[in-house]
mmCIF file of C-alpha atoms and ligand atoms in Angstrom:
data_model
loop_
_atom_site.group_PDB
_atom_site.id
_atom_site.type_symbol
_atom_site.label_atom_id
_atom_site.label_comp_id
_atom_site.label_asym_id
_atom_site.label_seq_id
_atom_site.Cartn_x
_atom_site.Cartn_y
_atom_site.Cartn_z
ATOM 1 C CA UNK A 1 0.000 0.000 0.000
ATOM 2 C CA UNK A 2 2.354 2.668 -1.282
ATOM 3 C CA UNK A 3 0.222 4.776 -3.612
ATOM 4 C CA UNK A 4 -3.458 4.897 -4.501
ATOM 5 C CA UNK A 5 -2.194 4.800 -8.108
ATOM 6 C CA UNK A 6 -1.192 1.165 -7.609
ATOM 7 C CA UNK A 7 -4.803 0.106 -6.985
ATOM 8 C CA UNK A 8 -7.446 -0.776 -9.542
ATOM 9 C CA UNK A 9 -11.053 0.349 -8.935
ATOM 10 C CA UNK A 10 -12.166 -3.163 -7.992
ATOM 11 C CA UNK A 11 -9.352 -3.390 -5.416
ATOM 12 C CA UNK A 12 -10.456 -0.126 -3.827
ATOM 13 C CA UNK A 13 -14.047 -1.404 -3.776
ATOM 14 C CA UNK A 14 -12.792 -4.528 -2.053
ATOM 15 C CA UNK A 15 -11.046 -2.415 0.652
ATOM 16 C CA UNK A 16 -14.235 -0.399 1.171
ATOM 17 C CA UNK A 17 -16.308 -3.593 1.510
ATOM 18 C CA UNK A 18 -13.772 -5.061 3.961
ATOM 19 C CA UNK A 19 -13.826 -1.827 5.995
ATOM 20 C CA UNK A 20 -17.628 -2.055 6.271
ATOM 21 C CA UNK A 21 -17.212 -5.585 7.710
ATOM 22 C CA UNK A 22 -14.526 -4.315 10.115
ATOM 23 C CA UNK A 23 -16.804 -1.512 11.281
ATOM 24 C CA UNK A 24 -19.327 -4.135 12.402
ATOM 25 C CA UNK A 25 -16.562 -5.865 14.419
ATOM 26 C CA UNK A 26 -16.018 -2.669 16.431
ATOM 27 C CA UNK A 27 -19.204 -3.292 18.415
ATOM 28 C CA UNK A 28 -18.182 -6.830 19.346
ATOM 29 C CA UNK A 29 -15.561 -8.175 21.773
ATOM 30 C CA UNK A 30 -11.986 -7.801 20.500
ATOM 31 C CA UNK A 31 -11.323 -9.713 17.275
ATOM 32 C CA UNK A 32 -8.389 -12.112 16.952
ATOM 33 C CA UNK A 33 -8.057 -11.936 13.157
ATOM 34 C CA UNK A 34 -4.401 -10.849 13.480
ATOM 35 C CA UNK A 35 -3.584 -12.616 16.750
ATOM 36 C CA UNK A 36 0.153 -13.355 17.032
ATOM 37 C CA UNK A 37 1.125 -10.766 14.407
ATOM 38 C CA UNK A 38 3.461 -7.861 15.160
ATOM 39 C CA UNK A 39 3.287 -4.506 13.379
ATOM 40 C CA UNK A 40 5.852 -1.667 13.449
ATOM 41 C CA UNK A 41 4.605 1.906 13.561
ATOM 42 C CA UNK A 42 7.354 4.214 12.224
ATOM 43 C CA UNK A 43 6.499 7.904 12.146
ATOM 44 C CA UNK A 44 9.296 10.278 11.129
ATOM 45 C CA UNK A 45 6.782 13.175 10.969
ATOM 46 C CA UNK A 46 4.142 14.253 13.503
ATOM 47 C CA UNK A 47 0.741 12.541 13.346
ATOM 48 C CA UNK A 48 -2.307 12.142 15.540
ATOM 49 C CA UNK A 49 -4.968 10.407 13.452
ATOM 50 C CA UNK A 50 -2.956 8.129 11.208
ATOM 51 C CA UNK A 51 -0.692 6.954 14.004
ATOM 52 C CA UNK A 52 -3.425 6.467 16.618
ATOM 53 C CA UNK A 53 -5.948 4.916 14.231
ATOM 54 C CA UNK A 54 -3.371 2.397 12.968
ATOM 55 C CA UNK A 55 -2.565 1.545 16.588
ATOM 56 C CA UNK A 56 -6.262 1.200 17.416
ATOM 57 C CA UNK A 57 -6.830 -0.883 14.260
ATOM 58 C CA UNK A 58 -3.961 -3.268 15.108
ATOM 59 C CA UNK A 59 -5.149 -3.680 18.692
ATOM 60 C CA UNK A 60 -8.750 -4.248 17.668
ATOM 61 C CA UNK A 61 -7.558 -7.070 15.391
ATOM 62 C CA UNK A 62 -5.576 -8.688 18.207
ATOM 63 C CA UNK A 63 -2.121 -7.780 16.772
ATOM 64 C CA UNK A 64 0.730 -6.278 18.780
ATOM 65 C CA UNK A 65 2.061 -2.933 17.600
ATOM 66 C CA UNK A 66 5.557 -1.586 18.321
ATOM 67 C CA UNK A 67 6.286 2.122 18.068
ATOM 68 C CA UNK A 68 9.569 3.338 16.604
ATOM 69 C CA UNK A 69 10.661 6.780 17.865
ATOM 70 C CA UNK A 70 13.207 8.377 15.457
ATOM 71 C CA UNK A 71 14.468 10.855 18.089
ATOM 72 C CA UNK A 72 15.522 8.139 20.538
ATOM 73 C CA UNK A 73 16.546 5.517 17.978
ATOM 74 C CA UNK A 74 19.826 5.088 16.100
ATOM 75 C CA UNK A 75 18.407 7.396 13.417
ATOM 76 C CA UNK A 76 19.650 10.110 15.794
ATOM 77 C CA UNK A 77 23.177 8.660 15.361
ATOM 78 C CA UNK A 78 22.897 8.850 11.573
ATOM 79 C CA UNK A 79 21.607 5.359 10.673
ATOM 80 C CA UNK A 80 20.048 5.450 7.198
ATOM 81 C CA UNK A 81 16.378 4.828 6.479
ATOM 82 C CA UNK A 82 17.358 1.822 4.358
ATOM 83 C CA UNK A 83 19.287 0.128 7.172
ATOM 84 C CA UNK A 84 16.550 0.942 9.671
ATOM 85 C CA UNK A 85 13.881 -0.594 7.444
ATOM 86 C CA UNK A 86 15.962 -3.735 6.811
ATOM 87 C CA UNK A 87 16.396 -4.204 10.562
ATOM 88 C CA UNK A 88 12.799 -3.646 11.572
ATOM 89 C CA UNK A 89 11.559 -5.785 8.685
ATOM 90 C CA UNK A 90 13.312 -8.668 10.439
ATOM 91 C CA UNK A 91 11.292 -8.115 13.617
ATOM 92 C CA UNK A 92 7.707 -7.668 12.387
ATOM 93 C CA UNK A 93 4.962 -8.808 9.993
ATOM 94 C CA UNK A 94 4.171 -5.349 8.544
ATOM 95 C CA UNK A 95 5.509 -1.789 8.679
ATOM 96 C CA UNK A 96 3.455 1.412 8.789
ATOM 97 C CA UNK A 97 5.709 4.265 7.642
ATOM 98 C CA UNK A 98 5.309 8.037 7.601
ATOM 99 C CA UNK A 99 8.295 9.960 6.292
ATOM 100 C CA UNK A 100 8.917 13.527 5.054
ATOM 101 C CA UNK A 101 10.680 12.348 1.862
ATOM 102 C CA UNK A 102 8.560 11.721 -1.211
ATOM 103 C CA UNK A 103 9.178 8.168 -2.361
ATOM 104 C CA UNK A 104 10.269 6.914 1.093
ATOM 105 C CA UNK A 105 7.477 4.323 1.256
ATOM 106 C CA UNK A 106 8.308 2.980 -2.221
ATOM 107 C CA UNK A 107 11.986 2.780 -1.255
ATOM 108 C CA UNK A 108 11.116 0.949 1.976
ATOM 109 C CA UNK A 109 8.752 -1.459 0.230
ATOM 110 C CA UNK A 110 11.475 -2.352 -2.279
ATOM 111 C CA UNK A 111 13.806 -3.277 0.606
ATOM 112 C CA UNK A 112 11.382 -4.985 2.982
ATOM 113 C CA UNK A 113 10.188 -8.566 2.688
ATOM 114 C CA UNK A 114 7.022 -7.734 4.645
ATOM 115 C CA UNK A 115 4.247 -5.339 3.578
ATOM 116 C CA UNK A 116 4.951 -1.618 3.922
ATOM 117 C CA UNK A 117 1.966 0.687 4.327
ATOM 118 C CA UNK A 118 2.499 4.306 3.344
ATOM 119 C CA UNK A 119 1.133 6.539 6.113
ATOM 120 C CA UNK A 120 2.152 9.660 4.133
ATOM 121 C CA UNK A 121 5.378 10.440 2.252
ATOM 122 C CA UNK A 122 6.147 14.170 2.068
ATOM 123 C CA UNK A 123 3.783 15.974 -0.313
ATOM 124 C CA UNK A 124 3.321 12.836 -2.391
ATOM 125 C CA UNK A 125 0.731 10.223 -1.335
ATOM 126 C CA UNK A 126 -1.431 9.197 1.622
ATOM 127 C CA UNK A 127 -3.320 6.172 0.277
ATOM 128 C CA UNK A 128 -5.026 5.019 3.492
ATOM 129 C CA UNK A 129 -6.384 8.558 3.963
ATOM 130 C CA UNK A 130 -7.881 8.352 0.468
ATOM 131 C CA UNK A 131 -9.488 5.005 1.274
ATOM 132 C CA UNK A 132 -11.067 6.444 4.403
ATOM 133 C CA UNK A 133 -12.182 9.545 2.484
ATOM 134 C CA UNK A 134 -13.856 7.429 -0.196
ATOM 135 C CA UNK A 135 -15.362 5.190 2.503
ATOM 136 C CA UNK A 136 -16.782 8.244 4.308
ATOM 137 C CA UNK A 137 -18.224 9.789 1.146
ATOM 138 C CA UNK A 138 -19.858 6.502 0.126
ATOM 139 C CA UNK A 139 -21.247 5.982 3.638
ATOM 140 C CA UNK A 140 -22.686 9.507 3.812
ATOM 141 C CA UNK A 141 -23.968 9.835 0.262
ATOM 142 C CA UNK A 142 -24.564 6.217 -0.793
ATOM 143 C CA UNK A 143 -22.380 6.654 -3.891
ATOM 144 C CA UNK A 144 -19.370 8.530 -5.270
ATOM 145 C CA UNK A 145 -20.108 8.558 -8.993
ATOM 146 C CA UNK A 146 -21.696 11.797 -10.217
ATOM 147 C CA UNK A 147 -21.306 13.656 -6.897
ATOM 148 C CA UNK A 148 -20.259 17.294 -7.099
ATOM 149 C CA UNK A 149 -17.141 17.508 -4.949
ATOM 150 C CA UNK A 150 -15.068 20.629 -4.217
ATOM 151 C CA UNK A 151 -11.459 20.257 -3.045
ATOM 152 C CA UNK A 152 -10.456 23.496 -1.331
ATOM 153 C CA UNK A 153 -7.160 24.758 0.071
ATOM 154 C CA UNK A 154 -3.503 24.034 -0.561
ATOM 155 C CA UNK A 155 -3.831 21.731 -3.551
ATOM 156 C CA UNK A 156 -0.149 22.056 -4.395
ATOM 157 C CA UNK A 157 1.387 20.672 -1.209
ATOM 158 C CA UNK A 158 -1.335 18.513 0.378
ATOM 159 C CA UNK A 159 -0.675 14.829 -0.306
ATOM 160 C CA UNK A 160 -4.240 14.020 0.784
ATOM 161 C CA UNK A 161 -5.610 16.112 -2.100
ATOM 162 C CA UNK A 162 -3.391 14.535 -4.742
ATOM 163 C CA UNK A 163 -4.375 11.046 -3.631
ATOM 164 C CA UNK A 164 -8.059 11.958 -3.281
ATOM 165 C CA UNK A 165 -8.346 13.604 -6.710
ATOM 166 C CA UNK A 166 -7.093 10.361 -8.203
ATOM 167 C CA UNK A 167 -9.662 8.310 -6.241
ATOM 168 C CA UNK A 168 -12.567 10.655 -7.009
ATOM 169 C CA UNK A 169 -11.711 10.741 -10.719
ATOM 170 C CA UNK A 170 -11.533 6.950 -10.762
ATOM 171 C CA UNK A 171 -15.035 6.723 -9.250
ATOM 172 C CA UNK A 172 -16.541 9.345 -11.600
ATOM 173 C CA UNK A 173 -17.131 12.274 -9.209
ATOM 174 C CA UNK A 174 -17.377 15.781 -10.719
ATOM 175 C CA UNK A 175 -14.524 17.635 -9.070
ATOM 176 C CA UNK A 176 -13.955 21.395 -8.710
ATOM 177 C CA UNK A 177 -10.570 22.566 -7.426
ATOM 178 C CA UNK A 178 -10.665 25.778 -5.351
ATOM 179 C CA UNK A 179 -7.307 27.263 -4.330
ATOM 180 C CA UNK A 180 -5.173 30.401 -4.395
ATOM 181 C CA UNK A 181 -3.606 30.641 -7.893
ATOM 182 C CA UNK A 182 -0.152 29.851 -6.461
ATOM 183 C CA UNK A 183 -1.408 26.670 -4.792
ATOM 184 C CA UNK A 184 -3.114 24.948 -7.705
ATOM 185 C CA UNK A 185 -2.906 21.207 -8.204
ATOM 186 C CA UNK A 186 0.244 20.254 -10.112
ATOM 187 C CA UNK A 187 -0.203 19.813 -13.852
ATOM 188 C CA UNK A 188 1.178 16.249 -13.809
ATOM 189 C CA UNK A 189 -1.644 15.151 -11.482
ATOM 190 C CA UNK A 190 -4.262 16.835 -13.707
ATOM 191 C CA UNK A 191 -2.754 15.270 -16.835
ATOM 192 C CA UNK A 192 -2.817 11.847 -15.178
ATOM 193 C CA UNK A 193 -6.522 11.925 -14.187
ATOM 194 C CA UNK A 194 -7.409 13.200 -17.656
ATOM 195 C CA UNK A 195 -5.481 10.460 -19.386
ATOM 196 C CA UNK A 196 -6.612 7.617 -17.097
ATOM 197 C CA UNK A 197 -10.225 8.571 -16.347
ATOM 198 C CA UNK A 198 -11.105 11.374 -18.802
ATOM 199 C CA UNK A 199 -11.561 13.683 -15.785
ATOM 200 C CA UNK A 200 -11.121 17.434 -16.301
ATOM 201 C CA UNK A 201 -11.652 19.154 -12.923
ATOM 202 C CA UNK A 202 -12.807 22.767 -12.997
ATOM 203 C CA UNK A 203 -10.189 25.083 -11.431
ATOM 204 C CA UNK A 204 -11.076 28.346 -9.706
ATOM 205 C CA UNK A 205 -9.881 30.815 -7.066
ATOM 206 C CA UNK A 206 -13.473 31.977 -6.290
ATOM 207 C CA UNK A 207 -14.746 31.089 -2.800
ATOM 208 C CA UNK A 208 -18.208 30.156 -4.064
ATOM 209 C CA UNK A 209 -19.506 27.066 -2.224
ATOM 210 C CA UNK A 210 -23.001 26.752 -3.749
ATOM 211 C CA UNK A 211 -24.175 23.520 -5.350
ATOM 212 C CA UNK A 212 -21.710 20.978 -3.977
ATOM 213 C CA UNK A 213 -22.532 17.608 -2.368
ATOM 214 C CA UNK A 214 -19.152 17.368 -0.653
ATOM 215 C CA UNK A 215 -16.702 20.096 0.342
ATOM 216 C CA UNK A 216 -13.272 18.712 1.197
ATOM 217 C CA UNK A 217 -11.064 21.320 2.872
ATOM 218 C CA UNK A 218 -7.384 21.142 3.746
ATOM 219 C CA UNK A 219 -5.147 23.577 5.549
ATOM 220 C CA UNK A 220 -2.476 25.653 3.859
ATOM 221 C CA UNK A 221 0.628 23.525 4.525
ATOM 222 C CA UNK A 222 2.667 26.209 6.266
ATOM 223 C CA UNK A 223 5.545 23.822 6.981
ATOM 224 C CA UNK A 224 6.139 23.400 3.222
ATOM 225 C CA UNK A 225 6.476 27.202 2.619
ATOM 226 C CA UNK A 226 9.787 29.088 2.740
ATOM 227 C CA UNK A 227 7.846 32.171 3.992
ATOM 228 C CA UNK A 228 5.216 31.176 6.634
ATOM 229 C CA UNK A 229 3.682 34.703 6.531
ATOM 230 C CA UNK A 230 2.714 34.111 2.902
ATOM 231 C CA UNK A 231 0.913 30.919 3.972
ATOM 232 C CA UNK A 232 -1.037 32.834 6.629
ATOM 233 C CA UNK A 233 -2.097 35.509 4.118
ATOM 234 C CA UNK A 234 -3.461 32.857 1.758
ATOM 235 C CA UNK A 235 -5.256 31.053 4.600
ATOM 236 C CA UNK A 236 -7.317 34.158 5.454
ATOM 237 C CA UNK A 237 -8.802 34.361 1.947
ATOM 238 C CA UNK A 238 -9.779 30.693 1.861
ATOM 239 C CA UNK A 239 -11.471 30.342 5.249
ATOM 240 C CA UNK A 240 -14.611 28.179 5.431
ATOM 241 C CA UNK A 241 -16.665 29.962 8.110
ATOM 242 C CA UNK A 242 -20.434 30.087 8.622
ATOM 243 C CA UNK A 243 -20.654 33.157 6.369
ATOM 244 C CA UNK A 244 -18.929 31.339 3.490
ATOM 245 C CA UNK A 245 -21.241 28.346 4.056
ATOM 246 C CA UNK A 246 -24.451 30.425 3.789
ATOM 247 C CA UNK A 247 -24.804 29.705 0.066
ATOM 248 C CA UNK A 248 -23.858 26.007 0.421
ATOM 249 C CA UNK A 249 -26.326 23.102 0.083
ATOM 250 C CA UNK A 250 -28.300 22.039 3.179
ATOM 251 C CA UNK A 251 -27.100 18.465 2.713
ATOM 252 C CA UNK A 252 -23.468 19.355 2.040
ATOM 253 C CA UNK A 253 -20.899 17.099 3.757
ATOM 254 C CA UNK A 254 -17.882 19.087 4.964
ATOM 255 C CA UNK A 255 -14.810 16.872 5.183
ATOM 256 C CA UNK A 256 -11.222 17.596 6.193
ATOM 257 C CA UNK A 257 -8.290 15.185 6.690
ATOM 258 C CA UNK A 258 -7.407 17.166 9.864
ATOM 259 C CA UNK A 259 -5.546 18.690 11.624
ATOM 260 C CA UNK A 260 -7.443 21.908 10.973
ATOM 261 C CA UNK A 261 -6.030 25.202 12.151
ATOM 262 C CA UNK A 262 -7.657 28.479 10.985
ATOM 263 C CA UNK A 263 -9.224 27.315 7.737
ATOM 264 C CA UNK A 264 -12.385 26.111 9.519
ATOM 265 C CA UNK A 265 -13.267 28.054 12.696
ATOM 266 C CA UNK A 266 -14.617 26.084 15.702
ATOM 267 C CA UNK A 267 -18.224 27.320 15.259
ATOM 268 C CA UNK A 268 -18.487 25.214 12.075
ATOM 269 C CA UNK A 269 -17.893 22.061 14.179
ATOM 270 C CA UNK A 270 -21.482 22.453 15.469
ATOM 271 C CA UNK A 271 -22.996 22.776 11.982
ATOM 272 C CA UNK A 272 -24.660 19.412 11.142
ATOM 273 C CA UNK A 273 -22.921 19.504 7.772
ATOM 274 C CA UNK A 274 -19.489 19.172 9.455
ATOM 275 C CA UNK A 275 -18.564 15.485 9.114
ATOM 276 C CA UNK A 276 -14.797 15.587 9.662
ATOM 277 C CA UNK A 277 -14.754 14.000 13.108
ATOM 278 C CA UNK A 278 -16.937 11.161 11.812
ATOM 279 C CA UNK A 279 -14.515 10.907 8.861
ATOM 280 C CA UNK A 280 -11.525 10.589 11.232
ATOM 281 C CA UNK A 281 -13.360 7.862 13.176
ATOM 282 C CA UNK A 282 -13.720 5.871 9.955
ATOM 283 C CA UNK A 283 -9.910 5.649 9.937
ATOM 284 C CA UNK A 284 -10.076 2.716 12.351
ATOM 285 C CA UNK A 285 -12.206 0.251 10.313
ATOM 286 C CA UNK A 286 -10.487 1.312 7.077
ATOM 287 C CA UNK A 287 -7.018 0.727 8.574
ATOM 288 C CA UNK A 288 -8.201 -2.552 10.083
ATOM 289 C CA UNK A 289 -9.090 -3.599 6.525
ATOM 290 C CA UNK A 290 -5.709 -2.410 5.221
ATOM 291 C CA UNK A 291 -3.730 -4.268 7.910
ATOM 292 C CA UNK A 292 -5.794 -7.419 7.552
ATOM 293 C CA UNK A 293 -5.457 -7.535 3.770
ATOM 294 C CA UNK A 294 -1.728 -6.671 3.906
ATOM 295 C CA UNK A 295 -0.896 -9.413 6.394
ATOM 296 C CA UNK A 296 -3.458 -12.114 5.599
ATOM 297 C CA UNK A 297 -3.962 -11.274 1.921
HETATM 298 N N1 CP B 1 -5.066 13.157 8.303
HETATM 299 C C1 CP B 1 -3.840 12.919 8.817
HETATM 300 O O1 CP B 1 -2.963 12.350 8.148
HETATM 301 O O2 CP B 1 -3.681 13.358 10.096
HETATM 302 P P1 CP B 1 -2.371 13.117 10.977
HETATM 303 O O3 CP B 1 -1.269 13.928 10.340
HETATM 304 O O4 CP B 1 -2.717 13.592 12.358
HETATM 305 O O5 CP B 1 -2.043 11.655 10.921
#
């Protein structure tokens, strides 16, 4: 599980179906589907949701999970990622890896004998986030095909948006991309969805939210800017507050991969259209499905 690009539509559908089964298991006593298995959780970048939901998923399946801390490991002495992966691969049945370098998960999966699950590699891909996004949209709306979906925010740096555009295009959603001109989706991603799925997303810098079924917001990725003040300026113009939502559909679903900072103010959390906490909760059954399929096939 390195990139959403590696998956065919029927494989994604199979993950979504497996996640629905896993969700039912959550209300029962702890499952033992992965009893005796050991999983390594290796996060070289901060994370709340991905890290904790993978840990919860492993525990709910009866697996043991070991956490690798880069700051107190031999990484701090200069050990390479390649050597670290080779070592840990010898200890466990699967590796969950988040790393700031684009391509780190692919590199690790080429070295490891056990499955490597990409939990985010720089600004590149976040495939399990895309699976949980598609799962959430399907659960809320009953379908993905034909839905009018707006992706809003930092479309240049957010790996979640690149992965999600690919998934939405594959499933036939009608996507509009809303961003500051300097933070548009990269042309190579647009060319890819056009070539593979015939998808031509509309691109705009207008903050008009009328007519959408789903609004997927992401924060301006300040940490990927050389000038953080510039990021803050852009964030102000692309804020989804109650005023901006006045023209939006009554049955709009507002999603966000989280963490959110200023792009959605706290008052929106109480709007019934805000579904991002429910979305984050879906990370557990989706990651249970990912771990189960990775280890048991
Ligand atoms: N959505 C997401 O990847 O959140 P974390 O960075 O907290 O894992």
